[in-house]
C-alpha cells in the first residue's frame, strides 16, 4: 500500500527566504505526482503536476522535482512571500482508477 | 470549460440525521469522480470513487455511501450520521491528468 510522507510537518520562515518542502513515497510505481496548496478552511489548489517520465516542473517561483526511483519529490519556493502561507500537500497517483494518495502536508508560515 | 461544483459549503447536522452532499462536473463525459474526507490530524482519505454511472468503489468501511445517478453527478450520503462523520468533504475529478478538487463541504455533526 502506497504511503506518502511530508517533511517538515510545519515550517516558519521570514519573508524572502528560499525554501524546500520534501515528499517521499514508498512505492515508486507511480503514474504522476501532484503538489497542492490548501488555505485554511478551503479546498485544494493544484500547483504543479509531474508525470512519472518527467524530472521537474516549474511555475513562477515554484519548482517541483521528482526522483521516482528513490521515491522522492521536492517543492522549491523562491523568494517566499507572506501570501505563500498555507498548507502544502503532496499526492501520488498509481496506475489504477483509485485516486490519489496524500501526505499529511507541510504547514508553512511566512513571517512579514 | 471544465468545472467542478460542490455544495453545500457548510453543514451542521444532529447525530442520527441523514446526509446528502452533491458534486457535479461540467466539460467532460464519463469522468472518474472521487470523494475524499479530511479529518483533523489525519490527512486526506479517499472514501469512494466512480468510473461510470452506477459504478461505485469504496476504499474504507464506514457509515457513508455514494451514488452516481448521472454521468456528471456524484452524491455522498448517510442514513444516520455519527459524531465521527464530522470533517471536510471534498469531491474531485481528473479531466486532464491532474486532479481538480471542489471547494469542499465542512460537516459538523452535533
CSV table of C-alpha atoms in Angstrom, one decimal:
chain,number,residue,atom,x,y,z
A,1,UNK,CA,0.0,0.0,0.0
A,2,UNK,CA,1.4,3.4,-1.0
A,3,UNK,CA,2.4,5.7,1.8
A,4,UNK,CA,3.3,9.4,1.4
A,5,UNK,CA,5.4,11.3,4.0
A,6,UNK,CA,6.0,15.0,4.1
A,7,UNK,CA,8.7,16.7,6.0
A,8,UNK,CA,8.7,19.0,7.8
A,9,UNK,CA,5.2,19.0,9.2
A,10,UNK,CA,5.4,22.7,9.9
A,11,UNK,CA,7.8,25.5,8.9
A,12,UNK,CA,8.0,29.1,9.8
A,13,UNK,CA,10.5,31.4,7.9
A,14,UNK,CA,11.0,35.1,7.4
A,15,UNK,CA,9.8,36.7,4.1
A,16,UNK,CA,12.3,36.5,1.2
A,17,UNK,CA,13.9,33.1,2.0
A,18,UNK,CA,14.1,30.3,-0.4
A,19,UNK,CA,12.7,27.1,1.0
A,20,UNK,CA,12.3,23.4,0.2
A,21,UNK,CA,9.5,21.1,1.1
A,22,UNK,CA,10.0,17.4,1.0
A,23,UNK,CA,7.8,14.5,0.0
A,24,UNK,CA,8.6,10.8,-0.1
A,25,UNK,CA,6.6,7.8,-1.2
A,26,UNK,CA,7.1,4.1,-0.6
A,27,UNK,CA,6.0,2.6,-4.0
A,28,UNK,CA,8.0,4.0,-6.9
A,29,UNK,CA,5.4,2.7,-9.5
A,30,UNK,CA,3.6,5.9,-9.8
A,31,UNK,CA,1.7,7.5,-12.7
A,32,UNK,CA,2.3,11.1,-11.6
A,33,UNK,CA,2.8,13.3,-8.6
A,34,UNK,CA,0.9,16.5,-7.8
A,35,UNK,CA,1.6,19.3,-5.4
A,36,UNK,CA,-1.4,21.2,-3.9
A,37,UNK,CA,-1.9,24.3,-1.8
A,38,UNK,CA,-4.6,24.5,0.8
A,39,UNK,CA,-5.6,27.7,2.6
A,40,UNK,CA,-7.4,27.4,5.9
A,41,UNK,CA,-11.0,26.1,5.5
A,42,UNK,CA,-10.6,26.0,1.7
A,43,UNK,CA,-10.4,23.4,-1.0
A,44,UNK,CA,-7.2,22.3,-2.7
A,45,UNK,CA,-5.5,24.3,-5.4
A,46,UNK,CA,-3.2,22.5,-7.8
A,47,UNK,CA,0.3,23.9,-8.1
A,48,UNK,CA,2.3,21.5,-10.2
A,49,UNK,CA,1.8,18.2,-11.8
A,50,UNK,CA,4.8,16.0,-12.7
A,51,UNK,CA,4.3,12.9,-14.9
A,52,UNK,CA,6.4,9.8,-14.0
A,53,UNK,CA,8.6,10.4,-17.0
A,54,UNK,CA,9.5,13.9,-16.0
A,55,UNK,CA,12.2,15.2,-13.7
A,56,UNK,CA,10.7,18.6,-12.8
A,57,UNK,CA,8.1,21.2,-13.4
A,58,UNK,CA,8.2,25.0,-12.9
A,59,UNK,CA,5.5,27.6,-12.4
A,60,UNK,CA,6.6,31.1,-11.5
A,61,UNK,CA,8.5,30.9,-8.2
A,62,UNK,CA,7.7,27.3,-7.7
A,63,UNK,CA,9.8,24.3,-8.9
A,64,UNK,CA,9.0,20.7,-8.2
A,65,UNK,CA,11.4,17.9,-8.8
A,66,UNK,CA,10.7,14.1,-9.0
A,67,UNK,CA,13.1,11.3,-8.4
A,68,UNK,CA,10.9,8.3,-9.0
A,69,UNK,CA,13.5,5.6,-8.4
A,70,UNK,CA,14.3,6.9,-4.9
A,71,UNK,CA,10.6,7.8,-4.1
A,72,UNK,CA,11.2,11.5,-3.5
A,73,UNK,CA,9.9,14.9,-4.6
A,74,UNK,CA,10.8,18.4,-3.5
A,75,UNK,CA,8.9,21.6,-3.9
A,76,UNK,CA,11.2,24.6,-4.0
A,77,UNK,CA,9.7,28.1,-3.3
A,78,UNK,CA,11.9,31.0,-4.3
A,79,UNK,CA,11.8,34.4,-2.6
A,80,UNK,CA,8.9,33.5,-0.2
A,81,UNK,CA,6.1,36.0,0.5
A,82,UNK,CA,3.5,36.2,3.3
A,83,UNK,CA,0.9,35.2,0.7
A,84,UNK,CA,2.6,31.8,0.4
A,85,UNK,CA,1.5,30.9,3.9
A,86,UNK,CA,-0.7,27.8,3.5
A,87,UNK,CA,-0.6,24.0,3.9
A,88,UNK,CA,1.2,22.3,1.0
A,89,UNK,CA,0.1,18.8,0.1
A,90,UNK,CA,1.9,16.2,-2.0
A,91,UNK,CA,-0.1,13.4,-3.6
A,92,UNK,CA,0.9,10.5,-5.9
A,93,UNK,CA,-1.2,8.7,-8.4
A,94,UNK,CA,-0.9,5.0,-9.1
A,95,UNK,CA,-1.8,3.2,-12.3
A,96,UNK,CA,-5.4,2.4,-11.4
A,97,UNK,CA,-8.5,4.4,-11.2
A,98,UNK,CA,-8.4,4.6,-7.4
A,99,UNK,CA,-7.4,8.2,-6.9
A,100,UNK,CA,-4.5,10.0,-5.2
A,101,UNK,CA,-2.6,9.1,-2.0
A,102,UNK,CA,-1.8,12.1,0.0
A,103,UNK,CA,0.8,13.1,2.6
A,104,UNK,CA,-0.4,14.9,5.7
A,105,UNK,CA,1.1,18.2,4.4
A,106,UNK,CA,3.5,20.9,5.5
A,107,UNK,CA,2.0,23.9,7.3
A,108,UNK,CA,4.0,26.9,6.1
A,109,UNK,CA,4.1,30.3,7.7
A,110,UNK,CA,6.0,33.2,6.0
A,111,UNK,CA,6.7,35.9,8.5
A,112,UNK,CA,6.4,39.5,7.1
B,1,UNK,CA,-14.6,24.8,-19.8
B,2,UNK,CA,-14.1,22.1,-17.2
B,3,UNK,CA,-15.5,22.9,-13.8
B,4,UNK,CA,-16.5,21.1,-10.6
B,5,UNK,CA,-19.3,22.2,-8.3
B,6,UNK,CA,-19.8,21.1,-4.7
B,7,UNK,CA,-22.5,22.1,-2.2
B,8,UNK,CA,-23.3,23.0,0.5
B,9,UNK,CA,-20.2,24.8,1.7
B,10,UNK,CA,-21.1,24.2,5.4
B,11,UNK,CA,-23.5,21.9,7.2
B,12,UNK,CA,-24.3,21.3,10.9
B,13,UNK,CA,-26.4,18.2,11.4
B,14,UNK,CA,-27.5,16.4,14.6
B,15,UNK,CA,-26.4,12.8,15.3
B,16,UNK,CA,-28.7,10.3,13.7
B,17,UNK,CA,-29.9,12.7,10.9
B,18,UNK,CA,-29.4,11.8,7.2
B,19,UNK,CA,-26.8,13.4,4.9
B,20,UNK,CA,-26.7,14.2,1.2
B,21,UNK,CA,-23.8,16.0,-0.4
B,22,UNK,CA,-23.8,16.7,-4.1
B,23,UNK,CA,-21.0,17.1,-6.6
B,24,UNK,CA,-21.4,17.9,-10.3
B,25,UNK,CA,-18.9,18.4,-13.1
B,26,UNK,CA,-19.0,20.1,-16.5
B,27,UNK,CA,-16.9,19.8,-19.6
B,28,UNK,CA,-16.0,16.1,-19.9
B,29,UNK,CA,-18.1,12.9,-20.5
B,30,UNK,CA,-17.7,9.8,-18.4
B,31,UNK,CA,-15.2,11.2,-15.9
B,32,UNK,CA,-13.7,9.4,-12.9
B,33,UNK,CA,-15.1,11.0,-9.8
B,34,UNK,CA,-13.9,10.9,-6.2
B,35,UNK,CA,-15.0,11.7,-2.6
B,36,UNK,CA,-12.3,12.5,-0.1
B,37,UNK,CA,-12.6,13.3,3.6
B,38,UNK,CA,-10.2,15.4,5.6
B,39,UNK,CA,-10.3,15.0,9.3
B,40,UNK,CA,-8.2,16.9,11.8
B,41,UNK,CA,-4.7,15.3,12.1
B,42,UNK,CA,-5.5,12.5,9.6
B,43,UNK,CA,-4.9,14.0,6.2
B,44,UNK,CA,-7.0,13.4,3.1
B,45,UNK,CA,-8.6,10.0,2.9
B,46,UNK,CA,-10.2,8.5,-0.2
B,47,UNK,CA,-13.7,7.4,0.6
B,48,UNK,CA,-15.3,6.4,-2.8
B,49,UNK,CA,-14.5,6.6,-6.5
B,50,UNK,CA,-16.7,6.0,-9.5
B,51,UNK,CA,-15.6,5.2,-13.1
B,52,UNK,CA,-19.1,5.4,-14.5
B,53,UNK,CA,-22.9,5.6,-13.8
B,54,UNK,CA,-23.9,3.2,-11.1
B,55,UNK,CA,-20.3,2.1,-10.5
B,56,UNK,CA,-19.0,2.8,-7.0
B,57,UNK,CA,-15.9,1.6,-5.3
B,58,UNK,CA,-15.4,2.0,-1.6
B,59,UNK,CA,-12.0,2.4,-0.1
B,60,UNK,CA,-12.8,2.1,3.6
B,61,UNK,CA,-15.6,0.6,5.6
B,62,UNK,CA,-17.8,3.4,7.1
B,63,UNK,CA,-21.1,4.8,7.8
B,64,UNK,CA,-21.3,6.6,4.4
B,65,UNK,CA,-22.4,5.6,0.9
B,66,UNK,CA,-22.1,7.1,-2.5
B,67,UNK,CA,-24.1,7.0,-5.7
B,68,UNK,CA,-23.7,8.2,-9.3
B,69,UNK,CA,-27.2,8.6,-10.8
B,70,UNK,CA,-26.0,10.6,-13.8
B,71,UNK,CA,-22.7,10.7,-15.7
B,72,UNK,CA,-21.6,14.1,-14.2
B,73,UNK,CA,-23.2,13.8,-10.7
B,74,UNK,CA,-21.7,12.1,-7.6
B,75,UNK,CA,-23.6,12.0,-4.3
B,76,UNK,CA,-22.3,11.2,-0.8
B,77,UNK,CA,-25.0,10.0,1.6
B,78,UNK,CA,-25.6,8.7,5.1
B,79,UNK,CA,-28.8,7.4,6.6
B,80,UNK,CA,-27.8,8.2,10.2
B,81,UNK,CA,-24.8,10.5,10.9
B,82,UNK,CA,-22.3,9.7,13.7
B,83,UNK,CA,-20.1,12.3,15.5
B,84,UNK,CA,-17.1,10.7,13.8
B,85,UNK,CA,-18.5,11.7,10.4
B,86,UNK,CA,-17.5,15.3,11.1
B,87,UNK,CA,-14.9,16.6,8.7
B,88,UNK,CA,-14.2,18.4,5.5
B,89,UNK,CA,-15.5,16.5,2.4
B,90,UNK,CA,-14.0,17.1,-1.0
B,91,UNK,CA,-15.1,16.0,-4.4
B,92,UNK,CA,-12.5,15.6,-7.1
B,93,UNK,CA,-12.0,14.6,-10.7
B,94,UNK,CA,-9.1,14.3,-13.2
B,95,UNK,CA,-10.3,15.6,-16.6
B,96,UNK,CA,-6.8,16.3,-17.9
B,97,UNK,CA,-4.4,14.0,-16.0
B,98,UNK,CA,-4.0,16.1,-12.9
B,99,UNK,CA,-6.7,16.2,-10.2
B,100,UNK,CA,-9.1,19.2,-9.6
B,101,UNK,CA,-11.0,19.5,-6.3
B,102,UNK,CA,-14.2,21.1,-5.4
B,103,UNK,CA,-14.4,23.8,-2.8
B,104,UNK,CA,-15.4,21.4,-0.1
B,105,UNK,CA,-18.2,20.9,2.5
B,106,UNK,CA,-17.5,21.4,6.2
B,107,UNK,CA,-19.7,19.0,8.0
B,108,UNK,CA,-20.1,19.3,11.8
B,109,UNK,CA,-22.2,16.6,13.5
B,110,UNK,CA,-23.5,17.7,16.9
